[in-house]
Coordinates of C-alpha atoms (C1' of nucleotides) in Angstrom, one line a residue:
Chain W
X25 CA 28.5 -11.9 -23.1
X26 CA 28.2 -12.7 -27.0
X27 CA 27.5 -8.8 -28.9
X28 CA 27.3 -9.7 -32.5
X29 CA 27.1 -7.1 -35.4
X30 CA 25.2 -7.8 -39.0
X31 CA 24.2 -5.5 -41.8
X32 CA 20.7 -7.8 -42.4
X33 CA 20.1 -6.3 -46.4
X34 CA 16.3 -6.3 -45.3
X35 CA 15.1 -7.7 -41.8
X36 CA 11.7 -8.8 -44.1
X37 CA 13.7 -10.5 -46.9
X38 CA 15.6 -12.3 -44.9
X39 CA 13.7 -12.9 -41.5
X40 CA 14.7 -17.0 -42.5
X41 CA 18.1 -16.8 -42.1
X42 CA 18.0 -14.0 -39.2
X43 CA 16.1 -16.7 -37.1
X44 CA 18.5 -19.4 -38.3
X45 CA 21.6 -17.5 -37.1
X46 CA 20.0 -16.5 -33.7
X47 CA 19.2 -20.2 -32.9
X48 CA 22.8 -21.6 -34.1
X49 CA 24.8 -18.7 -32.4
X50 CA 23.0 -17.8 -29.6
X51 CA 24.4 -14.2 -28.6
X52 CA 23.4 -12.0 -25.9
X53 CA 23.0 -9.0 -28.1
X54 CA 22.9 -8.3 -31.6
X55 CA 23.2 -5.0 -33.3
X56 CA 21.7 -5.0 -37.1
X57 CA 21.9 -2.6 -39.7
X58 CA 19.6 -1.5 -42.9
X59 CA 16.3 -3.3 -41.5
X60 CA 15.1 -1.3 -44.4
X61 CA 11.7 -0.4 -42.5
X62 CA 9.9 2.0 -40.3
X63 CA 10.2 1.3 -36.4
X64 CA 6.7 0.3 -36.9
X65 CA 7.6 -2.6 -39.0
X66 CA 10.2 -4.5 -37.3
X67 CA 8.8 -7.9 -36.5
X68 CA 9.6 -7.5 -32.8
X69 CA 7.1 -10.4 -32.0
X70 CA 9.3 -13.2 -33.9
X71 CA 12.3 -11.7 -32.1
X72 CA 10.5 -11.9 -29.3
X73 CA 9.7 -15.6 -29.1
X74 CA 13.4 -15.9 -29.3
X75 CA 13.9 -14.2 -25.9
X76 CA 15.0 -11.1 -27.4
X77 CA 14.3 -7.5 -26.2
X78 CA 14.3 -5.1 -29.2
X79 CA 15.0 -1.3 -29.6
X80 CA 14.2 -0.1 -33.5
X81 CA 15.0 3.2 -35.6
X82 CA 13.9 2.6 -39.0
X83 CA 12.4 4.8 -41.6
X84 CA 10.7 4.5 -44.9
X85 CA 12.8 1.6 -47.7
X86 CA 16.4 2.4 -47.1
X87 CA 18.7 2.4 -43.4
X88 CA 17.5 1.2 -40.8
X89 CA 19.0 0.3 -37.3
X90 CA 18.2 -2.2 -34.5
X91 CA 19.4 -3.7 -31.3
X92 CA 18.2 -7.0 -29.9
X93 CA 19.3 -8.1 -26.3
X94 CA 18.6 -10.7 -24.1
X95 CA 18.5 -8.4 -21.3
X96 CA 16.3 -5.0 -21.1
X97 CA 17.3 -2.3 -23.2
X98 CA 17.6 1.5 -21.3
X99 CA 18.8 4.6 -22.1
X100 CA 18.0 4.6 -25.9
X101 CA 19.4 6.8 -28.2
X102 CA 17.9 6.9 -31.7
X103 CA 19.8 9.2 -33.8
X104 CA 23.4 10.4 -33.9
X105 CA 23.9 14.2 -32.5
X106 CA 25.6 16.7 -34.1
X107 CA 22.7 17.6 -37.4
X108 CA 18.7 18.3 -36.0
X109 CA 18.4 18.1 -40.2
X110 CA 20.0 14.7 -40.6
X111 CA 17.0 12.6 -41.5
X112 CA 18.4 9.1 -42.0
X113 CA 18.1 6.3 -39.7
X114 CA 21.9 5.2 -39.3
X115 CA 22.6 5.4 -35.4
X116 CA 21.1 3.7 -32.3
X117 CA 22.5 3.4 -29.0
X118 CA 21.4 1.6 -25.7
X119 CA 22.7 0.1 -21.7
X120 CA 22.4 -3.1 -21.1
X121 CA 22.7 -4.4 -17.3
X122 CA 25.7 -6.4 -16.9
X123 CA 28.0 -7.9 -14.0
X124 CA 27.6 -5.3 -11.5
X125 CA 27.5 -2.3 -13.6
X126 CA 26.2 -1.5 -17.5
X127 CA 27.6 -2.4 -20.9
X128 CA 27.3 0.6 -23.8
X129 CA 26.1 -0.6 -27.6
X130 CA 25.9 1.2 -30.7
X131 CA 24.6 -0.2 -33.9
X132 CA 25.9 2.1 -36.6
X133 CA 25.0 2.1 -39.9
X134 CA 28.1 4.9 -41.6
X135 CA 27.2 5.8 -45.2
X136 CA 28.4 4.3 -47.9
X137 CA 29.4 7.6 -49.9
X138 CA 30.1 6.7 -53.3
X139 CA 31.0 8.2 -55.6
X140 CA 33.7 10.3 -54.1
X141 CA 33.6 13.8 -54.4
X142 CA 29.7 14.0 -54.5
X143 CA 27.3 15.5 -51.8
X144 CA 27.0 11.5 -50.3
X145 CA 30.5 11.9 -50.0
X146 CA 30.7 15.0 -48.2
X147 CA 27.6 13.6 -46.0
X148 CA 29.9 10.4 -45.1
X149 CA 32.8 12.4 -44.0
X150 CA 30.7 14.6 -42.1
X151 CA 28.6 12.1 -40.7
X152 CA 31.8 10.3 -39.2
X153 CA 33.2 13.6 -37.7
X154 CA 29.7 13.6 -35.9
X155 CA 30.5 10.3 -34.9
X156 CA 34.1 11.1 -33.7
X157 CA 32.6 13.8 -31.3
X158 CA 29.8 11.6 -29.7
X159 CA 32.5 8.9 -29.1
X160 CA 34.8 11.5 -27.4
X161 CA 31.9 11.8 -25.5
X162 CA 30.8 8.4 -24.7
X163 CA 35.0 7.9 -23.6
X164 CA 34.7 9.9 -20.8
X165 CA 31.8 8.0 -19.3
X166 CA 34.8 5.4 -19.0
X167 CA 32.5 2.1 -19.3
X168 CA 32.4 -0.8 -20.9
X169 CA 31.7 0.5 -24.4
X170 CA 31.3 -1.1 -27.9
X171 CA 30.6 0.7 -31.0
X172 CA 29.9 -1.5 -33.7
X173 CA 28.5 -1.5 -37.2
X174 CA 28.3 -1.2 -40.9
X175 CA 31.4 1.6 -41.1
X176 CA 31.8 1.2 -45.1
X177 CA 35.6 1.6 -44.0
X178 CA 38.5 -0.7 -45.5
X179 CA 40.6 0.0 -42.8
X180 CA 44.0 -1.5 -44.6
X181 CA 44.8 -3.0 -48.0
X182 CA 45.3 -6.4 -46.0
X183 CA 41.3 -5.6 -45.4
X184 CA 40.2 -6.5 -49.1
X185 CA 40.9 -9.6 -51.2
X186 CA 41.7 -7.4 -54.0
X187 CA 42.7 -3.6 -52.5
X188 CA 43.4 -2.1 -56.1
X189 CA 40.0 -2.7 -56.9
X190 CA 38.8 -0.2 -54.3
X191 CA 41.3 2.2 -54.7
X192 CA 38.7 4.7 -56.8
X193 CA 35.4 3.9 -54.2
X194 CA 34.5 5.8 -51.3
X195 CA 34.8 2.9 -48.2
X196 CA 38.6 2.7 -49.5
X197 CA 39.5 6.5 -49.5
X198 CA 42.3 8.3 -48.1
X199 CA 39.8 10.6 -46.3
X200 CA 37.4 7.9 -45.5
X201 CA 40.6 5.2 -43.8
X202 CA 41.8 8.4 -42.2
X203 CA 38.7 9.5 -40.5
X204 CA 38.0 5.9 -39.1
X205 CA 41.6 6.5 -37.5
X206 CA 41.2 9.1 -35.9
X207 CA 38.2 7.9 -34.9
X208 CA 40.1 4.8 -33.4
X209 CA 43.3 7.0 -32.1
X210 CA 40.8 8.5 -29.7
X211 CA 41.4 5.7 -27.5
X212 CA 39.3 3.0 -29.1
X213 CA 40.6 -0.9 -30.1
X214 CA 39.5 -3.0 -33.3
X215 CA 38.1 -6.2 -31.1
X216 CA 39.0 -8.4 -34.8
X217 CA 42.6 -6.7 -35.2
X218 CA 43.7 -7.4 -31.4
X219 CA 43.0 -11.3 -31.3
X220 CA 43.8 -11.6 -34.9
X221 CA 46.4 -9.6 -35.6
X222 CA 47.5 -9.0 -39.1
X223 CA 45.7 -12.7 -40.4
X224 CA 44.5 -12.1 -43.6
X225 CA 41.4 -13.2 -45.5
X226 CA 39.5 -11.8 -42.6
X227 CA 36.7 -10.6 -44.4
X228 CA 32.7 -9.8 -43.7
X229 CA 30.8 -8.3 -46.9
X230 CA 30.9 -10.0 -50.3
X231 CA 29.1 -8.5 -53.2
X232 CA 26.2 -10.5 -54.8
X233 CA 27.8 -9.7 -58.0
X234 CA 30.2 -11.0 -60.1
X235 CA 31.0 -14.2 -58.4
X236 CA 32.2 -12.3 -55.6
X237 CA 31.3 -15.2 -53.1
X238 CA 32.5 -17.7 -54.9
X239 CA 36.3 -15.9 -55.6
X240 CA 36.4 -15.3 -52.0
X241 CA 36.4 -11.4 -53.2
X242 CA 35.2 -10.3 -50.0
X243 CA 36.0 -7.1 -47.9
X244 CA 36.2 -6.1 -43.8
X245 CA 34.4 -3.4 -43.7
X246 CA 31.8 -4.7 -40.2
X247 CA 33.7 -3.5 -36.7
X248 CA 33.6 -3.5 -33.2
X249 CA 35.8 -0.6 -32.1
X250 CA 35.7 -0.9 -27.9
X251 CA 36.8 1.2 -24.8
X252 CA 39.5 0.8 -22.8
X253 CA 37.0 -1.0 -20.2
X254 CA 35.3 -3.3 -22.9
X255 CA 38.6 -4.2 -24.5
X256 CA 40.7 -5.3 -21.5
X257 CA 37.6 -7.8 -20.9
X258 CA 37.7 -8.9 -25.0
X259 CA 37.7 -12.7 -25.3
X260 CA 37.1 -13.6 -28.3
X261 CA 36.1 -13.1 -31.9
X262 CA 34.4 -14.6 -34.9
X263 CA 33.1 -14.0 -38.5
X264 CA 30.5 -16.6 -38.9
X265 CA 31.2 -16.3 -43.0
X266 CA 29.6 -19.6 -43.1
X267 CA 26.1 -17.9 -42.7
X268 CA 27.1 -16.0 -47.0
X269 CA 26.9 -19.3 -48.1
X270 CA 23.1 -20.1 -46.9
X271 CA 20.1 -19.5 -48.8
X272 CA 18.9 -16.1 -49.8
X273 CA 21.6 -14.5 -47.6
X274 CA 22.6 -11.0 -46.7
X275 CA 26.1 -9.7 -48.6
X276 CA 26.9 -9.1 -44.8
X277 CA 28.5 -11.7 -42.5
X278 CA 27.2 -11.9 -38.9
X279 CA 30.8 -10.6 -36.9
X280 CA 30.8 -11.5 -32.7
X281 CA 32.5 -10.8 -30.3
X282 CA 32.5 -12.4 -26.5
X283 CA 33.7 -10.3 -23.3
X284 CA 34.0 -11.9 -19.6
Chain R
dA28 C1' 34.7 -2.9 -72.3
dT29 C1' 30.6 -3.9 -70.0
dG30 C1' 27.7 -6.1 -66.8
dA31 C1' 27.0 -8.9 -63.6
dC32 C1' 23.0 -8.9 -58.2
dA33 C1' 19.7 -7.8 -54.7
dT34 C1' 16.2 -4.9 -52.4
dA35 C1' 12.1 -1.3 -51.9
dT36 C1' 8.5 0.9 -54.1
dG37 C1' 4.6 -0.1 -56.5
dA38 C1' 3.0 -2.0 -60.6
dG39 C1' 7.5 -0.3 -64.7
dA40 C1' 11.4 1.6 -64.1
dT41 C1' 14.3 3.8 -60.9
dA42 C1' 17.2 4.7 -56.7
dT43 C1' 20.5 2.7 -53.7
dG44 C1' 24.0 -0.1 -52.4
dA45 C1' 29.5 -1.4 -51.8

DNA sequence: ATGACATATGAGATATGA
């Protein structure tokens, strides 16, 4: 069971390479972030013709989340709890039928919150407090779960090329690393840190700007964080980093993961 | 020191991103 994760930048603009990946890497589920279009809009048919199964929470120009499976998609939550006033598309959840029971996935899209100190600051600490609680939640269904995502979290400076470069932006914050581990001490596991262990130059977003590509000035900042019951079945992992190098790409990296 | 780049909206310039 192959459960990738990819903030698409635009499921329109870049429907070209979306396809491409699909076809060269051939996972079971995929779990995409700012689609940057109303549920409406998704093109569900080309996903479709694929053999994918889709299940869309979009909203007008910005966010945006998806989740594309091979098998049916049940149980779908659009929208994460906590804040009836929360308007933005970041959070959709689904089951998936798998062995003899059901596999968990969350596509999360957790806000950016720059600068620090401002109201989208406040919102992003917030908004991963809500997140925290619903996880708590989701942990004592004690299944095979995997929550993974955009978090716009630099976990550690062995996360970044260049971790003094972050120090004064939100995804590299005190509050903003701390909040991601206390998300992770309630009893979650980073799928890329177990099987990797401290390897550096693991990295999944570089910026458009600047050369960043080029430099290798890249950042981890795309997760799976898994239960107990997904991560004792973890296999492998990957960061397809090949895929920034294509046309017209994303400035996220498709990251996989394989259980068994 | 600054800007660099890309996308959506909508038809020029602005908001957002990380």
């Amino acid at each position: 069971m192959q459960i990738a994760t990819w903030n698409i930048n635009s499921v329109k603009a870049h429907m070209d390479v979306a396809l491409a990946w699909l076809k060269e890497a051939k996972p079971d589920v995929v779990c995409l972030q700012e689609i940057k279009c109303e549920t409406d809009a998704f093109p569900k048919a080309a996903f479709e013709e694929l053999g994918y199964n889709a299940a869309v929470f979009g909203q007008k120009t910005y966010n945006g989340v998806a989740i594309l499976s091979r098998s049916p998609l049940s149980d779908v939550r659009r929208g994460l709890p906590g804040d009836d006033s929360d308007g933005q598309a970041r959070y959709i959840e689904a089951v998936i039928p798998w062995k003899a029971g059901v596999l968990r996935v969350a596509s999360i899209y957790l806000p950016n919150g720059n600068p620090p100190g401002s109201e989208k600051f406040t919102y992003k600490l917030a908004w991963m407090d809500r997140l925290a609680a619903h996880a708590a939640d989701l942990l004592r269904l004690e299944e095979p779960l995997v929550l993974c995502g955009d978090y716009n979290v630099i976990p550690m400076p062995g996360d970044a090329r260049n971790p003094e470069a972050w120090t004064v932006d939100a995804l590299y914050q005190p509050e903003s690393r701390a909040k991601l581990r206390g998300l992770v001490n309630l009893g979650l596991t980073d799928a890329v840190r177990l099987l990797a262990g401290e390897a550096p130059g693991l990295y999944t977003f570089w910026d458009y700007q600047a050369g960043a590509w080029q430099k290798d000035n890249g950042i981890r900042i795309d997760h799976h964080l898994l239960s107990p019951q997904a991560a004792d079945r973890l296999k492998t992992v990957r960061i397809d980093r090949h895929v920034r190098g294509w046309e017209r790409p994303s400035d996220h990296v498709p990251v996989a993961i394989t259980l068994a």
